[in-house]
XYZ file of C-alpha atoms in Angstrom:
358
model
C 32.839 50.255 -2.596
C 29.175 51.030 -3.984
C 27.103 49.001 -4.901
C 26.011 49.988 -8.934
C 22.372 51.731 -9.189
C 19.669 49.617 -10.343
C 17.424 52.326 -10.172
C 15.994 53.517 -14.064
C 15.163 56.869 -11.968
C 15.932 59.029 -9.580
C 17.978 59.277 -6.847
C 18.729 55.801 -4.809
C 21.064 54.748 -2.034
C 22.733 51.204 -1.262
C 23.370 49.760 2.802
C 23.654 46.822 5.216
C 21.746 45.538 8.045
C 23.479 44.202 10.888
C 23.425 42.911 14.378
C 24.794 44.346 16.931
C 28.027 42.735 18.493
C 26.127 41.172 21.235
C 24.174 38.756 19.215
C 25.295 37.323 15.391
C 21.861 35.902 14.772
C 21.511 35.866 11.033
C 17.392 35.908 10.499
C 17.787 39.314 12.820
C 18.908 41.485 9.377
C 17.728 38.979 6.406
C 13.904 39.129 5.925
C 13.713 42.805 7.091
C 11.923 45.781 5.253
C 14.112 49.088 4.941
C 12.136 52.435 5.499
C 13.576 55.606 3.999
C 10.985 58.744 4.281
C 11.611 62.468 3.014
C 9.268 65.211 2.958
C 9.767 67.753 -1.461
C 7.867 70.522 0.342
C 7.304 71.011 4.851
C 3.626 71.789 4.024
C 2.742 67.829 3.045
C 2.920 64.304 4.117
C 5.859 62.506 3.896
C 6.626 59.954 1.136
C 7.823 56.885 1.584
C 9.653 54.183 0.031
C 11.354 50.956 0.946
C 13.493 47.558 0.122
C 14.113 44.317 2.068
C 17.471 43.451 2.544
C 18.465 40.194 1.070
C 20.860 37.270 2.963
C 23.466 39.456 3.113
C 21.465 41.921 4.623
C 21.641 44.542 2.075
C 19.371 46.309 0.095
C 18.821 49.295 -2.300
C 15.995 52.372 -2.407
C 15.102 53.927 -5.620
C 12.540 57.156 -6.251
C 14.814 59.387 -3.359
C 13.976 62.499 -4.573
C 17.807 64.646 -4.684
C 18.415 67.643 -2.080
C 15.962 65.866 0.680
C 15.657 65.280 4.134
C 16.022 61.584 4.515
C 15.542 59.114 7.518
C 15.845 55.550 7.010
C 14.980 53.034 9.115
C 15.206 49.440 9.351
C 11.441 47.453 11.169
C 12.830 44.087 12.657
C 10.877 43.119 15.359
C 13.602 41.011 16.564
C 16.242 44.322 17.880
C 15.877 48.410 18.609
C 17.019 49.750 15.556
C 19.424 52.920 14.961
C 18.566 55.479 12.197
C 20.235 56.778 9.420
C 19.714 60.669 8.723
C 21.328 62.848 5.461
C 21.318 64.771 3.004
C 21.287 63.476 -0.708
C 23.238 64.791 -3.061
C 21.332 66.051 -5.924
C 24.163 64.281 -7.588
C 25.043 61.268 -7.301
C 24.586 58.589 -4.622
C 26.038 58.980 -0.624
C 27.844 57.254 1.016
C 26.666 53.450 1.927
C 24.190 53.151 5.375
C 24.728 50.124 7.416
C 21.746 50.039 10.239
C 22.290 48.317 13.391
C 19.886 45.994 14.842
C 20.730 45.269 19.034
C 18.431 41.970 19.937
C 18.970 43.354 23.384
C 16.508 46.284 22.664
C 12.752 45.724 22.279
C 11.352 47.057 18.762
C 9.031 49.946 19.898
C 7.421 53.279 17.659
C 6.735 55.946 17.465
C 3.596 58.446 16.900
C 4.385 62.151 15.344
C 2.153 64.316 14.149
C 0.110 67.705 14.755
C -3.807 68.209 16.322
C -5.046 71.393 13.798
C -8.233 73.012 13.955
C -10.081 73.521 9.812
C -11.652 77.060 10.508
C -12.355 78.641 6.908
C -10.334 76.425 5.152
C -7.611 77.379 6.940
C -5.893 74.829 9.745
C -5.115 76.727 13.151
C -2.369 74.454 15.524
C -4.096 72.865 18.794
C -2.109 73.793 21.936
C -2.100 71.216 24.429
C -4.974 68.508 22.883
C -4.412 65.738 24.550
C -3.451 62.825 22.496
C -3.704 58.810 23.931
C -3.194 55.027 23.400
C -5.944 54.052 26.163
C -5.262 50.761 26.452
C -1.899 51.050 27.046
C -2.328 53.745 29.423
C 0.199 56.636 27.645
C -0.765 59.900 27.095
C 0.908 63.516 25.664
C 0.157 67.104 24.852
C 0.590 68.856 21.566
C 2.912 71.818 21.942
C 2.435 75.204 21.105
C 2.035 74.269 17.618
C -0.620 71.265 17.868
C 2.551 68.693 17.475
C 3.317 66.286 19.592
C 5.140 62.673 19.884
C 4.439 59.935 21.965
C 7.975 57.091 21.841
C 8.007 53.418 22.858
C 5.027 51.869 21.318
C 4.649 48.499 21.232
C 4.598 46.959 17.551
C 0.746 46.400 16.515
C -2.713 48.509 16.035
C -3.746 50.583 18.516
C -6.463 52.838 19.391
C -4.895 56.529 18.816
C -7.232 59.441 20.050
C -7.120 63.191 19.629
C -9.307 64.902 22.675
C -9.960 68.558 23.289
C -12.450 70.601 25.929
C -14.396 71.602 23.127
C -13.751 70.036 20.593
C -15.589 66.897 18.976
C -12.713 63.841 19.340
C -11.401 61.578 17.194
C -10.361 58.557 16.790
C -8.460 55.911 15.235
C -7.080 52.774 14.749
C -3.038 52.752 13.768
C -0.978 49.975 12.308
C 2.310 50.872 14.297
C 5.998 48.032 13.162
C 8.341 47.451 15.063
C 10.786 50.540 15.094
C 8.835 53.202 13.109
C 7.878 56.643 13.336
C 3.874 56.825 12.403
C 2.550 59.979 11.090
C -0.486 60.800 12.356
C -2.308 64.368 10.949
C -5.259 64.996 13.004
C -7.671 67.535 12.387
C -10.120 68.534 15.211
C -13.568 69.404 12.128
C -17.132 70.208 14.293
C -17.098 72.700 17.756
C -19.390 70.597 20.142
C -21.698 72.764 21.342
C -22.136 71.966 25.483
C -25.043 73.041 27.312
C -24.931 74.792 30.319
C -24.089 72.241 33.425
C -24.949 72.723 36.935
C -22.413 70.931 40.139
C -24.710 70.676 42.582
C -22.056 69.664 45.845
C -20.677 70.892 49.264
C -16.849 71.194 48.392
C -16.109 71.494 44.320
C -12.452 69.456 44.410
C -10.306 68.818 40.607
C -11.951 65.652 40.179
C -15.090 66.890 39.274
C -14.023 69.561 37.479
C -12.964 66.228 35.920
C -16.008 64.922 36.383
C -17.847 67.931 34.301
C -14.414 67.554 31.637
C -15.512 64.151 30.456
C -19.091 64.625 30.069
C -18.395 67.147 27.665
C -16.299 65.458 25.379
C -19.705 62.833 25.630
C -16.542 59.178 25.927
C -18.677 58.116 28.054
C -21.641 56.941 29.883
C -22.538 59.277 33.010
C -24.800 60.145 36.902
C -24.976 63.318 38.459
C -25.584 64.147 41.624
C -29.556 65.350 40.154
C -30.173 62.314 38.751
C -28.469 59.820 42.130
C -31.156 61.863 44.578
C -34.031 59.367 41.965
C -32.837 56.590 43.558
C -31.514 57.187 46.844
C -34.549 54.512 47.542
C -32.433 52.041 44.737
C -29.489 49.857 45.996
C -26.114 51.411 44.137
C -26.332 48.080 42.114
C -29.947 48.651 40.519
C -28.520 52.761 39.629
C -26.869 51.472 37.984
C -28.265 48.730 35.612
C -29.124 51.620 33.001
C -26.518 52.436 31.242
C -25.247 51.633 28.492
C -23.552 47.920 28.392
C -23.076 47.026 31.815
C -24.288 44.250 33.669
C -24.862 43.369 37.411
C -24.217 40.288 39.131
C -25.065 38.810 43.157
C -27.182 37.709 44.913
C -29.915 40.776 46.179
C -27.011 41.938 49.123
C -23.968 42.166 46.383
C -23.637 43.674 42.955
C -21.250 43.679 41.134
C -20.255 45.044 37.344
C -19.571 43.346 34.275
C -19.082 44.064 30.950
C -21.762 42.189 28.168
C -19.698 43.866 25.828
C -17.386 40.960 26.705
C -19.195 37.771 27.818
C -16.835 34.972 28.365
C -18.067 31.881 25.675
C -16.970 29.390 27.634
C -15.624 29.655 31.394
C -11.423 28.691 31.935
C -11.266 25.871 34.445
C -8.933 28.399 37.378
C -7.214 32.267 36.816
C -4.933 32.600 35.030
C -2.426 35.658 34.777
C -3.267 38.213 32.006
C -6.560 37.066 31.631
C -9.338 39.245 31.443
C -12.230 36.809 32.456
C -12.078 36.274 36.173
C -13.094 32.549 37.686
C -15.368 32.817 40.672
C -13.841 29.977 43.409
C -17.514 28.389 45.544
C -17.233 30.914 48.073
C -18.038 33.388 46.343
C -20.702 31.501 43.608
C -23.127 31.926 46.919
C -22.569 35.592 46.628
C -23.632 35.806 43.249
C -20.830 36.289 41.453
C -20.187 34.474 37.744
C -17.795 33.816 35.141
C -16.726 36.940 33.075
C -14.987 39.809 32.743
C -15.310 42.059 35.791
C -14.537 45.830 34.864
C -11.685 47.213 36.990
C -13.187 50.259 39.892
C -12.005 53.715 41.104
C -14.040 55.421 43.804
C -12.480 58.591 44.741
C -9.144 57.712 42.047
C -8.430 54.964 43.391
C -9.012 51.880 42.211
C -9.787 49.250 43.443
C -9.318 45.994 42.098
C -5.949 46.346 40.366
C -5.799 42.810 39.242
C -6.225 41.211 35.830
C -8.087 40.108 35.787
C -10.489 42.292 37.885
C -11.843 40.476 40.334
C -15.438 41.559 41.360
C -16.039 44.810 43.476
C -19.166 44.681 45.211
C -20.784 48.389 44.852
C -23.687 47.751 46.866
C -20.573 48.957 50.073
C -21.435 51.984 48.147
C -23.974 53.437 49.438
C -26.106 55.323 46.896
C -26.768 58.853 49.012
C -23.645 59.058 49.532
C -21.622 59.590 45.427
C -22.080 62.493 44.062
C -21.079 61.650 40.296
C -21.368 58.137 38.310
C -18.721 57.909 35.099
C -18.736 54.554 32.939
C -16.320 53.645 30.081
C -17.049 50.089 28.101
C -14.550 51.038 25.122
C -11.255 51.224 26.261
C -11.013 53.998 23.326
C -13.309 56.165 25.620
C -11.531 56.029 28.765
C -9.488 58.660 30.235
C -5.853 58.961 30.960
C -6.257 58.337 33.803
C -8.220 55.517 34.680
C -6.537 53.511 31.514
C -4.474 50.873 32.278
C -2.677 48.025 29.650
C -6.553 45.719 30.466
C -9.174 47.757 29.936
C -11.364 45.931 27.860
C -13.930 44.371 30.759
C -14.914 48.703 30.854
C -13.617 51.112 33.821
C -16.488 52.467 36.680
C -15.681 55.875 38.531
C -16.701 56.698 40.891
C -17.113 59.951 42.742
C -18.508 60.016 46.952
C -19.909 63.066 47.834
C -17.893 66.001 49.763
C -18.717 67.381 53.104
C -18.007 70.872 54.373
C -17.061 70.471 58.424
């Protein structure tokens, strides 16, 4: 039967966390945080109460409002869990809950919420706004009500970005617990004054239109064709030097872009998969390549050095006269989704070449 209610006031529910039949590991169900979320009205944020399972996997959640729609989750890091949804009775307690932890499935989190604009104290939903976690290469867009849902997020702290053309973007570091559903309500408060933009190109394409959208958002650093015309006597590496956070290395004939933000203090003995630090060979050192954190480079939307760590790419191989525009993102939170990778900490350089007719 149900356990006696130990709560001094407010409604409560009891339950147990169990491992799936495929896994009988005791640590899956002991000392697990269990969270119940519910709303008192549709406008406000959800309320949360929590408990921790005992040595038998049992828990008691106190203080849930009668009549509320409740979602209960077990935040176990050792596997994906089922959720329990029910309506809290106005009197008495609901049936005991059972939450199952499946160690064969990875524990992930979900981000939900809405993007709105504040106008004269009114909250106006923003449709088709982008909500992204650039470091994971994950994104979604809001619906007609400004609502969004982004699932399968690895646990940890990730920088979440909300942006829409014409509005100032918002970014925040959000912590995601295993199996948790995090609500993030984003107010895009201020309009960004957009200056008139003239594109000098022989042929417009989608990539250059996206370049202009990115430039208006002011999340990175940009070089236009008008600016490049004045630099045509220089090698491309020299033309990129003024960009904030860019460090160019090479022996003069070659130029490789790396990040000033992530210069290694100690060079590893060799290249390690997953590391952001590239260790050059003896032959590469003769070309001026040093141990450094090299940027991923895209040319006309195609990545030139997809590995991790990123191999140095010679930007001098593309003459300044053949470049229409350049984008540079030194911070992973700035990187547009189409250029974001799991490891973009060393910066992302995007080169758009000129288009010619005939």
